Tab-separated table of C-alpha atoms and ligand atoms in Angstrom:
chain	number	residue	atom	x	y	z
C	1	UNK	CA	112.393	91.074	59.488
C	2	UNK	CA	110.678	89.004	56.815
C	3	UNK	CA	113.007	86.541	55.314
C	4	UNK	CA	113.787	87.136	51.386
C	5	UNK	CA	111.706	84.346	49.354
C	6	UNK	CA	112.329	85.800	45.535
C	7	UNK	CA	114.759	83.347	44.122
C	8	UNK	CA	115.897	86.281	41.929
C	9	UNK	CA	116.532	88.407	44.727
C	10	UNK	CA	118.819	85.919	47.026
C	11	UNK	CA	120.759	85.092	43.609
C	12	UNK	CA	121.627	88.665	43.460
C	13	UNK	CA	122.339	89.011	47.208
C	14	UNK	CA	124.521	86.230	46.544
C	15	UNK	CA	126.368	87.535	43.535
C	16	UNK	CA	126.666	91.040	45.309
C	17	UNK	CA	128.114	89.475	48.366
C	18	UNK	CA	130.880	87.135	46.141
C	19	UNK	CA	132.008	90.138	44.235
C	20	UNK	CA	132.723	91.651	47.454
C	21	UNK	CA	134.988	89.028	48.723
C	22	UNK	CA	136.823	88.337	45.676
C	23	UNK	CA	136.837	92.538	45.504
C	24	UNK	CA	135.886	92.341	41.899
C	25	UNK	CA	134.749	95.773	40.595
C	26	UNK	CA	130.968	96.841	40.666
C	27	UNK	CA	130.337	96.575	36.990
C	28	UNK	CA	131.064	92.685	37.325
C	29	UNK	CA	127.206	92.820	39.990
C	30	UNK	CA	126.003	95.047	37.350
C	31	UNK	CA	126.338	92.618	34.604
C	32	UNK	CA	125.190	89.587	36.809
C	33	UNK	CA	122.589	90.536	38.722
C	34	UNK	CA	120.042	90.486	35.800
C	35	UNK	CA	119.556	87.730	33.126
C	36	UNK	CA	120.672	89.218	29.575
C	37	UNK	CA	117.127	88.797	27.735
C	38	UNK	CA	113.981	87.207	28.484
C	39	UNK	CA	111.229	86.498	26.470
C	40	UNK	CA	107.808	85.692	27.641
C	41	UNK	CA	105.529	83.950	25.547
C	42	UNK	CA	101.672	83.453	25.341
C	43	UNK	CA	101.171	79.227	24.208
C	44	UNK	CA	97.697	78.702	22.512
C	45	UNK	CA	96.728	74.798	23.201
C	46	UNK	CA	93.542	73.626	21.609
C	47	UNK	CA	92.476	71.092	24.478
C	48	UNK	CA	90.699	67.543	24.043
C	49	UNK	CA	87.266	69.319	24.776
C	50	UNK	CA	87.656	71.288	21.864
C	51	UNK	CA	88.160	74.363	24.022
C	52	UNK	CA	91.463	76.572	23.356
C	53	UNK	CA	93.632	77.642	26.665
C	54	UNK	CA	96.372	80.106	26.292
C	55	UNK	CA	99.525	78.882	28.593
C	56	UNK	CA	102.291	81.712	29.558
C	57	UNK	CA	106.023	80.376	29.202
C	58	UNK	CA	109.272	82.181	29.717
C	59	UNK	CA	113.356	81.522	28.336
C	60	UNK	CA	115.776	83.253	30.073
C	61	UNK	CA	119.610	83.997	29.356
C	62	UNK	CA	121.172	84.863	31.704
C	63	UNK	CA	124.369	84.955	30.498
C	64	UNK	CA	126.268	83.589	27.581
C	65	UNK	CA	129.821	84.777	28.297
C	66	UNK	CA	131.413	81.544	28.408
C	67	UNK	CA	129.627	79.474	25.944
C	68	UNK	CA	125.645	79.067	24.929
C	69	UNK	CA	123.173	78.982	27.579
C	70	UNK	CA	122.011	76.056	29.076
C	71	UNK	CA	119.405	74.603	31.493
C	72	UNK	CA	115.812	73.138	31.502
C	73	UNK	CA	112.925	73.665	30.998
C	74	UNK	CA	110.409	73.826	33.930
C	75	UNK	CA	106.192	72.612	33.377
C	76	UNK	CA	104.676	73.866	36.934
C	77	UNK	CA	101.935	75.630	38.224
C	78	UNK	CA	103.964	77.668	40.404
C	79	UNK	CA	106.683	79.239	37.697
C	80	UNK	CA	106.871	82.789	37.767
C	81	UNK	CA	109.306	85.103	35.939
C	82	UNK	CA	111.162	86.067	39.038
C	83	UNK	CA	111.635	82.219	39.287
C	84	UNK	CA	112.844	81.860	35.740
C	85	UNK	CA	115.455	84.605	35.840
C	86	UNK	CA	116.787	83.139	39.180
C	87	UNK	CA	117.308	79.478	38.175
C	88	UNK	CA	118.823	80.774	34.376
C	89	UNK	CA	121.609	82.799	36.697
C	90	UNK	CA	122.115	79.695	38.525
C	91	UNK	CA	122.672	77.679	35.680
C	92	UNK	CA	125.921	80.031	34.753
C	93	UNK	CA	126.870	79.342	38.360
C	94	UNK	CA	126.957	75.518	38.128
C	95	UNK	CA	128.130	75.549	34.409
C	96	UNK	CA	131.109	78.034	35.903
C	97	UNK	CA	131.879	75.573	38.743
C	98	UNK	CA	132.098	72.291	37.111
C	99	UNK	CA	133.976	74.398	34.099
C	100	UNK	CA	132.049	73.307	31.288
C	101	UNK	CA	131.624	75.750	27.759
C	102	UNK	CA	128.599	77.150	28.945
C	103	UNK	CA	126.188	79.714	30.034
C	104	UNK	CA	122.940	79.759	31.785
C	105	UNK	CA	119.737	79.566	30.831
C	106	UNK	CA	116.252	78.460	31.722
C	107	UNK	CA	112.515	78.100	31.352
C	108	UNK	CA	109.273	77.805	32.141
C	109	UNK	CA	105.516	76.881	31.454
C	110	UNK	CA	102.759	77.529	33.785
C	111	UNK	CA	100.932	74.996	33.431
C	112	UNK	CA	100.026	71.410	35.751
C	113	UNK	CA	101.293	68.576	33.578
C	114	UNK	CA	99.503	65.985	35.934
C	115	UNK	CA	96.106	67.817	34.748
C	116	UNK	CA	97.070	67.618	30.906
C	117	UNK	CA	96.196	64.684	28.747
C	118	UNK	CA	99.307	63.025	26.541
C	119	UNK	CA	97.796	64.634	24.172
C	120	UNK	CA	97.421	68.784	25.625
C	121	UNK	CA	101.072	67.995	27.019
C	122	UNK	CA	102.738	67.314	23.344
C	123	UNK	CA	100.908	70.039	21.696
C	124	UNK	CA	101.925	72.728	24.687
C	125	UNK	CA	105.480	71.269	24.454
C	126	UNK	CA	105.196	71.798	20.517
C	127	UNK	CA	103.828	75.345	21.155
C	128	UNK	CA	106.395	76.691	23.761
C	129	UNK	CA	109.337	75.234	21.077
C	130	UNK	CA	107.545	76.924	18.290
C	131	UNK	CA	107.266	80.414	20.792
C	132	UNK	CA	110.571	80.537	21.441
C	133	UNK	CA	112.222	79.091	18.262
C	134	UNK	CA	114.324	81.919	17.577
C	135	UNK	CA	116.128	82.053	21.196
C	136	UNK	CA	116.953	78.596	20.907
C	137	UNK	CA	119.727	76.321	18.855
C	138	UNK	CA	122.838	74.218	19.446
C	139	UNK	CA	125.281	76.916	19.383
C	140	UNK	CA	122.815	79.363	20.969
C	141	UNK	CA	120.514	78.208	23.685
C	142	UNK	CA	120.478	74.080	24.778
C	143	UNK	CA	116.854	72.794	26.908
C	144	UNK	CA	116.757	70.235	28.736
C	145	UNK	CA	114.867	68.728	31.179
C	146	UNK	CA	113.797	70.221	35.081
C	147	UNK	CA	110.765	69.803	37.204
C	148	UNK	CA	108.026	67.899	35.676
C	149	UNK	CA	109.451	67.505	32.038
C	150	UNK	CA	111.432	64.634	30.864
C	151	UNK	CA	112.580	62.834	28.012
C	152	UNK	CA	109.245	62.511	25.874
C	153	UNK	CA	108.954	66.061	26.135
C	154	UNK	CA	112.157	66.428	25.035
C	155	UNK	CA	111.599	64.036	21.987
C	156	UNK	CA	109.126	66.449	20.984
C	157	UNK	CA	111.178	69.723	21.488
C	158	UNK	CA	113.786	68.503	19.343
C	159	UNK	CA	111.194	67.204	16.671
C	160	UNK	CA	109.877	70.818	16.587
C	161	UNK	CA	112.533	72.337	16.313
C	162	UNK	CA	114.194	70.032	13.378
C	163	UNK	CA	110.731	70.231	11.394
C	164	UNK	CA	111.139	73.973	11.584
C	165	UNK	CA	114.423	73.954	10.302
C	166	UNK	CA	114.192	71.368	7.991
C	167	UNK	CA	116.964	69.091	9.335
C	168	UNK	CA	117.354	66.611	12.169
C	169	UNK	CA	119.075	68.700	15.028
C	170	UNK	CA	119.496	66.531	17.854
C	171	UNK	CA	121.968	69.304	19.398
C	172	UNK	CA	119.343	71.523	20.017
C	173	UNK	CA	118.014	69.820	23.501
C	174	UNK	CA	119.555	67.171	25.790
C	175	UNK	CA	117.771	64.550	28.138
C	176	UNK	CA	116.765	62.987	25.013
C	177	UNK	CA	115.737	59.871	24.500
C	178	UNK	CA	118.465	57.262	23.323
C	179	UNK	CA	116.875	56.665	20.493
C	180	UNK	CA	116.850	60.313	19.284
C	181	UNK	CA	120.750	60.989	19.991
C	182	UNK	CA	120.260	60.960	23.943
C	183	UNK	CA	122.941	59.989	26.025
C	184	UNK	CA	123.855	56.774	28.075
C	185	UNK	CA	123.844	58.269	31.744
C	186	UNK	CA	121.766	61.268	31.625
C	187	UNK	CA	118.774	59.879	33.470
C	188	UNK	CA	120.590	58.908	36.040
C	189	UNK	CA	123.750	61.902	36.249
C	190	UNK	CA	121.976	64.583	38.716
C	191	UNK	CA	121.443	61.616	41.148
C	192	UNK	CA	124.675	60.417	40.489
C	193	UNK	CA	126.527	63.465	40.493
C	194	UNK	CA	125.509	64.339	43.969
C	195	UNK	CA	126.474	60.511	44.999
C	196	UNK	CA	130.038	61.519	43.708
C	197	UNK	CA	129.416	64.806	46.522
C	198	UNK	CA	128.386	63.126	49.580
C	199	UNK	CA	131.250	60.398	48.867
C	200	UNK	CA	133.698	63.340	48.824
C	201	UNK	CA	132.194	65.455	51.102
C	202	UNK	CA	131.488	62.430	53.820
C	203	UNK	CA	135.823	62.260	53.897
C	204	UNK	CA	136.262	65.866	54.169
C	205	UNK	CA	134.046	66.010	57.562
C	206	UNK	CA	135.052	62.269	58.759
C	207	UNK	CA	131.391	60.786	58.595
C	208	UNK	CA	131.477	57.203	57.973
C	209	UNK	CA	129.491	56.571	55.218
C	210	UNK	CA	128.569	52.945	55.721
C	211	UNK	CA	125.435	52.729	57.468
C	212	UNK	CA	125.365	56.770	57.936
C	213	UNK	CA	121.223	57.134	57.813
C	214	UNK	CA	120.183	59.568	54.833
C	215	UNK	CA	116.967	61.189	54.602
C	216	UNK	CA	115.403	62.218	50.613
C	217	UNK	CA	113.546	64.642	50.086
C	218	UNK	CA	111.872	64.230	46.355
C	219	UNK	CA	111.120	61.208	44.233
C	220	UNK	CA	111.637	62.516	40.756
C	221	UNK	CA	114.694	62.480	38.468
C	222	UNK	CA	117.102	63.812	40.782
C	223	UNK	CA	115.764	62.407	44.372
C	224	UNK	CA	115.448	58.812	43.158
C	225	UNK	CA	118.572	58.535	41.092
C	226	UNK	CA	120.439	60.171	44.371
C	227	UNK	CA	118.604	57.588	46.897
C	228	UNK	CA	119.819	54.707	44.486
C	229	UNK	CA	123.545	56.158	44.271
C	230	UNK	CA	123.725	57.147	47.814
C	231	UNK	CA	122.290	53.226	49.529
C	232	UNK	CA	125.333	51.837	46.989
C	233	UNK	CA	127.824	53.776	48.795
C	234	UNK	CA	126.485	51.535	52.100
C	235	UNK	CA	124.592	54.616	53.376
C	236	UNK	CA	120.828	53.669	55.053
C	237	UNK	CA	118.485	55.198	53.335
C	238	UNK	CA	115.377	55.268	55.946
C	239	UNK	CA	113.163	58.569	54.632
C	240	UNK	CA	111.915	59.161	51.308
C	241	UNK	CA	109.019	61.873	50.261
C	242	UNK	CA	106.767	62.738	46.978
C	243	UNK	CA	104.748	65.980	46.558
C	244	UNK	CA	102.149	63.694	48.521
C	245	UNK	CA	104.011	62.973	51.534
C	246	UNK	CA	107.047	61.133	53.013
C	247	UNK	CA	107.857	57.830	54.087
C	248	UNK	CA	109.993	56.521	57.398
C	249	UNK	CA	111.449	53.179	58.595
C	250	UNK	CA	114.461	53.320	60.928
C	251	UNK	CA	115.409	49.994	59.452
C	252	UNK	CA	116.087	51.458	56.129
C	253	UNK	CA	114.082	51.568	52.918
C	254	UNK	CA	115.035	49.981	49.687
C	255	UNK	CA	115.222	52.811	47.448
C	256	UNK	CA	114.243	50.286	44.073
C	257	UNK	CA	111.432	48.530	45.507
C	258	UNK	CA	110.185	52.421	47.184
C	259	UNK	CA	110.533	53.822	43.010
C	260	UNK	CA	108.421	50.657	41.800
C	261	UNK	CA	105.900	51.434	44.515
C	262	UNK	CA	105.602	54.896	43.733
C	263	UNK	CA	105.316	53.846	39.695
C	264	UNK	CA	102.556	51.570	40.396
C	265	UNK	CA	100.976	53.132	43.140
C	266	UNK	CA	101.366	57.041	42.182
C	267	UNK	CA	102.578	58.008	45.331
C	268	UNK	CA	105.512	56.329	47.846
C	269	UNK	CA	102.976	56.454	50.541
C	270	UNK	CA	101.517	53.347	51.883
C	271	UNK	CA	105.094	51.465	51.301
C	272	UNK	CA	104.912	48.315	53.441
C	273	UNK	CA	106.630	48.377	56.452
C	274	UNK	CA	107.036	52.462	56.437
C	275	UNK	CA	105.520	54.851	58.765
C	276	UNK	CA	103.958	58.206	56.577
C	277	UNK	CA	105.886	61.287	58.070
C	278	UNK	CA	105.559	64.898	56.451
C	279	UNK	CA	107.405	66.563	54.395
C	280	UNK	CA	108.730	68.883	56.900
C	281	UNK	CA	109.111	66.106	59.502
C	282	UNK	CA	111.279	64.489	56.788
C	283	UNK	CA	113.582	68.012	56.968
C	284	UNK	CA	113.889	67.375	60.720
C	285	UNK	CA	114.427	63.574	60.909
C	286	UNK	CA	118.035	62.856	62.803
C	287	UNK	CA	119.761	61.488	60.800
C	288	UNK	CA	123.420	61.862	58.646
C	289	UNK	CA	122.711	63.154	55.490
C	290	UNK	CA	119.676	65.089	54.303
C	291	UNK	CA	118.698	65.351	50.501
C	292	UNK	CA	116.694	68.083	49.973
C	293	UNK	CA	115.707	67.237	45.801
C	294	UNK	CA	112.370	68.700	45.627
C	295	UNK	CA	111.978	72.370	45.454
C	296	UNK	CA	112.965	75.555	46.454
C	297	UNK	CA	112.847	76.976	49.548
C	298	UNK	CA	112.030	74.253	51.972
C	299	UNK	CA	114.959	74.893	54.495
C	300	UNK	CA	114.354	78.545	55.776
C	301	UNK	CA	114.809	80.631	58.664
C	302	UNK	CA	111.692	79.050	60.030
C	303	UNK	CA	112.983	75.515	60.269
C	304	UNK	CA	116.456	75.682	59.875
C	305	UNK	CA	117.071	75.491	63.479
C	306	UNK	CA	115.155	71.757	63.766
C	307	UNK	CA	117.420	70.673	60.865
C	308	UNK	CA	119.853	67.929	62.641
C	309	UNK	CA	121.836	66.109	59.889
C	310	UNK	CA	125.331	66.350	59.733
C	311	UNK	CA	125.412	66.747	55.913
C	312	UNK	CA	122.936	68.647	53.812
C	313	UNK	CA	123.118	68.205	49.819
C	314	UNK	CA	121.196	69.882	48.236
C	315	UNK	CA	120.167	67.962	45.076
C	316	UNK	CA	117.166	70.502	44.132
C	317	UNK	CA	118.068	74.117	42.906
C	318	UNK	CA	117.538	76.835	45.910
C	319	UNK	CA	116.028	74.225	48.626
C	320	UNK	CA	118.278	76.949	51.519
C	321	UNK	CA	117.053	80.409	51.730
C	322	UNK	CA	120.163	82.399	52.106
C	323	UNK	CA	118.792	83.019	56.266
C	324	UNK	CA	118.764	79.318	56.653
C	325	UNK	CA	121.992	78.675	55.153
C	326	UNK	CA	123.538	81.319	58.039
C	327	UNK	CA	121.907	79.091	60.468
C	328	UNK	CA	123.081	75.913	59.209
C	329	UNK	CA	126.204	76.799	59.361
C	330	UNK	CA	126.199	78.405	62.492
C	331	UNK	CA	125.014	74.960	63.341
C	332	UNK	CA	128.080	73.371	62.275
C	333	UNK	CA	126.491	71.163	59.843
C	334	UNK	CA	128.082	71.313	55.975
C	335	UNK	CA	126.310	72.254	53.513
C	336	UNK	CA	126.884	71.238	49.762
C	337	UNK	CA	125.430	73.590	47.633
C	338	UNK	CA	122.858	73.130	44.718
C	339	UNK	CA	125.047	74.258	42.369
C	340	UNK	CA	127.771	71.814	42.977
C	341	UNK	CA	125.886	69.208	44.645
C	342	UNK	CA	123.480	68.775	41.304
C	343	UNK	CA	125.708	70.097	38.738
C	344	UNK	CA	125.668	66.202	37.295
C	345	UNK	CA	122.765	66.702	35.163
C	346	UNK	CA	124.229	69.510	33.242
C	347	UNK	CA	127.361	68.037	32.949
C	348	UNK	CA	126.080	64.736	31.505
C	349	UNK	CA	123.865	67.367	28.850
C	350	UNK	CA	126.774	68.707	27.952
C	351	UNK	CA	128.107	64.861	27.025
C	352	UNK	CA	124.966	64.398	25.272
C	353	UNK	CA	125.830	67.747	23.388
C	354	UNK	CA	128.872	66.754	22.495
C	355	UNK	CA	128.412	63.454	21.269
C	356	UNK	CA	125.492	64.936	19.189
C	357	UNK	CA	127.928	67.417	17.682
C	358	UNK	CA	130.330	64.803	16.775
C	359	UNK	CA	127.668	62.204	15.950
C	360	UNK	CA	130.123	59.623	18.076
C	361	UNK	CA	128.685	58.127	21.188
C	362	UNK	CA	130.117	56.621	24.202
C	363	UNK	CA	129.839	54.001	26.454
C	364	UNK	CA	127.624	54.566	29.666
C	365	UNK	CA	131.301	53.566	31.980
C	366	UNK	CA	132.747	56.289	30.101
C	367	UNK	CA	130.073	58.760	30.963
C	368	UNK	CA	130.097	57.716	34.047
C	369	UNK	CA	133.802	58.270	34.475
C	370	UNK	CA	134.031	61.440	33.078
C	371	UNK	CA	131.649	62.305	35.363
C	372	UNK	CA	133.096	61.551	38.562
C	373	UNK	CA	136.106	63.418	37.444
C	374	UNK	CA	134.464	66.375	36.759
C	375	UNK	CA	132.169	66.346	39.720
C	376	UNK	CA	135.320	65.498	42.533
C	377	UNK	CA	137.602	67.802	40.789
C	378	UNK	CA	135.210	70.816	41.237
C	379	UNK	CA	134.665	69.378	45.020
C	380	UNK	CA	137.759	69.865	45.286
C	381	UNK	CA	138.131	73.490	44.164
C	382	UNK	CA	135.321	74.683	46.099
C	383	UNK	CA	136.674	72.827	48.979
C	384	UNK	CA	140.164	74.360	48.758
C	385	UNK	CA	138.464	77.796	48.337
C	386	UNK	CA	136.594	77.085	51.440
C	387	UNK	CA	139.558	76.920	53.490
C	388	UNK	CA	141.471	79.118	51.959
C	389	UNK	CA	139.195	81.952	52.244
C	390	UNK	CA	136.979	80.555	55.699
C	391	UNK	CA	133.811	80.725	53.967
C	392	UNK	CA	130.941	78.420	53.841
C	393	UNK	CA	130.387	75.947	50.866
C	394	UNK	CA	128.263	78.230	49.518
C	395	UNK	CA	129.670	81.447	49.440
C	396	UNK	CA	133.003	79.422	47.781
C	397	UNK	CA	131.099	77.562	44.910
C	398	UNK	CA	130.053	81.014	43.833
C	399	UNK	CA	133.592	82.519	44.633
C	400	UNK	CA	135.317	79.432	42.340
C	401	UNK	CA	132.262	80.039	39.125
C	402	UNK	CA	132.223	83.843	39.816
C	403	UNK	CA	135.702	84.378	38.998
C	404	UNK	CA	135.832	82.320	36.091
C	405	UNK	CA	133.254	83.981	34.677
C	406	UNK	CA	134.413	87.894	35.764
C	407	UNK	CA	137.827	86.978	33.655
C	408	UNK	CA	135.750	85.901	30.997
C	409	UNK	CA	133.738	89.321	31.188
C	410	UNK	CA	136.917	91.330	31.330
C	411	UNK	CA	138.726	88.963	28.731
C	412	UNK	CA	136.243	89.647	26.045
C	413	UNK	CA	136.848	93.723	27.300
C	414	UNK	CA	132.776	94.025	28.549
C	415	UNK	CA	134.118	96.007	31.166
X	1	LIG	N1	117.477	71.146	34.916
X	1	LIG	C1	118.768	70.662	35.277
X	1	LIG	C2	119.447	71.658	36.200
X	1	LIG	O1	118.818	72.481	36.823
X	1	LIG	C3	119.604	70.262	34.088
X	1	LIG	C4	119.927	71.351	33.124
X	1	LIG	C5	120.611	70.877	31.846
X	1	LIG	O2	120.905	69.692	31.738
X	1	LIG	O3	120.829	71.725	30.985
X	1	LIG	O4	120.632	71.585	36.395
């Protein structure tokens, strides 16, 4: 049998199979298993060569039950719709599990931002806000940032969107700049939120964490931020990888002075002292912990067997195909799911929302603390449900958002 690759359909395999176990009625799958609107849009950008290109972006709800949606905004050359509706359904997951006011959303450009001057890359940013102004707004619809955008092209989705409504509406997007009403922490708060996860999840299974090697998969946002976090806590971190390739010293790498390379350089490969590995040598490497912060996909039925850490975390959305998952477990090796394990980001948005509605801002240690409390309590739930029910870390992350957002459903009488 050919193993399932459409995000969309594993989400809703996933879904089906919760409702199942937590015996919720059918019309709770029939509600979930499809986003509640999604707009595709055609992006005219007149390039430096004078030449016009037409880009195709999507924004997807997939469900705004229990607050507006939320989640990024992807630039790639690889988005596709089926992508788009599967990432916006796991955005109400990891809202649901960390138990913040929201629902999910997300979206997508294809386009290759590394082939786009400063210049193309504003104006298509400028375009896809203008495309799908009318989805979009603080109490509505919140962007943010996911593969390949960041904070600039945040800056200018928020300066869009306030020039079309005539006021400054800083609520409208989060990963923001500072400047422009961002907030202290955010950068950092995927990478730091799955820290928080491999702390707590490093106790549960009795791994010491000092020395423990960890191998990262991913260099951007989420990957660096969680190689930083994760050498504090005393762990080794001795692989890290880019789109490009992957890096390997036994002895440990200095996350910092690898991110510097990689700035300077473009690429972490060629870091003194390292040995280049592949990517999927990277996925293979024994060692403690693996970080898969990339993209999806990467762990499948194909490799999953070679995997040998102890502790996977997944820091990128959908890096386990459903198949490999099975076999990881099997494996005995525990698995932290993407929506717990990088559920920091959104939860630092949603500070960054909040002090934007209240025009108050905090301090970066209380950002930081609010986090960690957020991030081990819902450890902890999806731990307890875990054992309570014998299911894998998965299957109870989804059990633990799942039913918070069926009593939602049946609260507000949708079924
Ligand atoms: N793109 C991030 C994610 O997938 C962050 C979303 C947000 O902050 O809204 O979780």
């Amino acid at each position: 049998m050919t193993e399932e690759l459409s995000p969309l359909k594993n989400v809703q395999k996933q879904i089906k199979n919760v409702c199942e176990k937590l015996g919720l009625e059918d019309s709770i799958y029939e509600i979930l298993k499809e986003p509640e609107r999604v707009l595709e849009v055609s992006i005219p950008v007149k390039m430096d060569d004078g030449t016009v290109q037409t880009f195709t972006g999507y924004r997807a709800h997939h469900s705004t039950i229990l607050g507006p949606a939320k989640g990024g905004v992807r630039f790639h050359p690889n988005v596709t719709l089926d992508e788009v509706k599967a990432l916006s359904a796991w955005m109400t997951f990891k809202c649901g599990v960390v138990g913040i006011p929201y629902g999910g959303g997300k979206g997508g450009v294809i386009c290759n931002p590394k082939e786009l001057s400063r210049n193309e890359l504003e104006k298509l940013s400028r375009g896809y806000i203008r495309a799908i102004y009318t989805m979009i707004g603080p109490d509505k619809d919140i962007p943010a940032p996911d593969v390949y955008t960041n904070a600039q092209v945040m800056a200018w989705f928020m300066d869009e969107y306030s020039l079309l409504k005539g006021y400054n509406s800083p609520g409208v997007v989060t990963g923001k700049p500072i400047r422009l009403g961002g907030s202290l922490g955010r950068a950092a708060a995927t990478g730091n939120g799955c820290t928080f996860v491999v702390r707590e999840a490093a106790k549960k299974i009795g791994l010491e964490i000092n020395n423990a090697t960890v191998a990262v998969q991913g260099c951007g946002n989420v990957g660096g931020s969680a190689a930083r976090g994760i050498e504090r806590l005393g762990a080794k971190v001795v692989a890290m990888s880019d789109s490009k390739g992957g890096i390997y010293n036994p002895d440990g790498l200095d996350p910092n002075a690898v991110l510097e390379y990689k700035k300077e350089k473009g690429s972490v490969l060629g870091f003194p002292g390292s040995r280049e590995i592949t990517n999927e040598e990277l996925l293979q490497l024994e060692v403690d912990i693996l970080v898969p912060a990339a993209l999806e996909n990467v762990i499948t039925g194909k490799n999953a067997a070679d995997i040998k850490a102890k502790l996977v975390v997944e820091g990128a959305n959908g890096p386990t195909t459903l198949e490999a998952n099975d076999i990881l477990v099997e494996k005995g090796i525990f698995v932290v799911p993407d929506i717990l394990a990088n559920a920091g980001g959104v939860t630092v948005s949603y500070f960054e929302w909040v002090q934007n509605l209240m025009n108050f801002y905090w301090t970066e240690e209380e950002i930081n603390s609010k986090l960690e409390n957020i991030m081990t309590k819902a450890f902890e739930e999806v731990y307890d449900m875990h054992n309570k029910f014998n299911v894998n870390m998965r299957d109870a992350a989804y059990m633990v958002s799942i039913q918070r957002v069926a009593e939602a459903i049946k609260l507000r009488g949708w079924v």
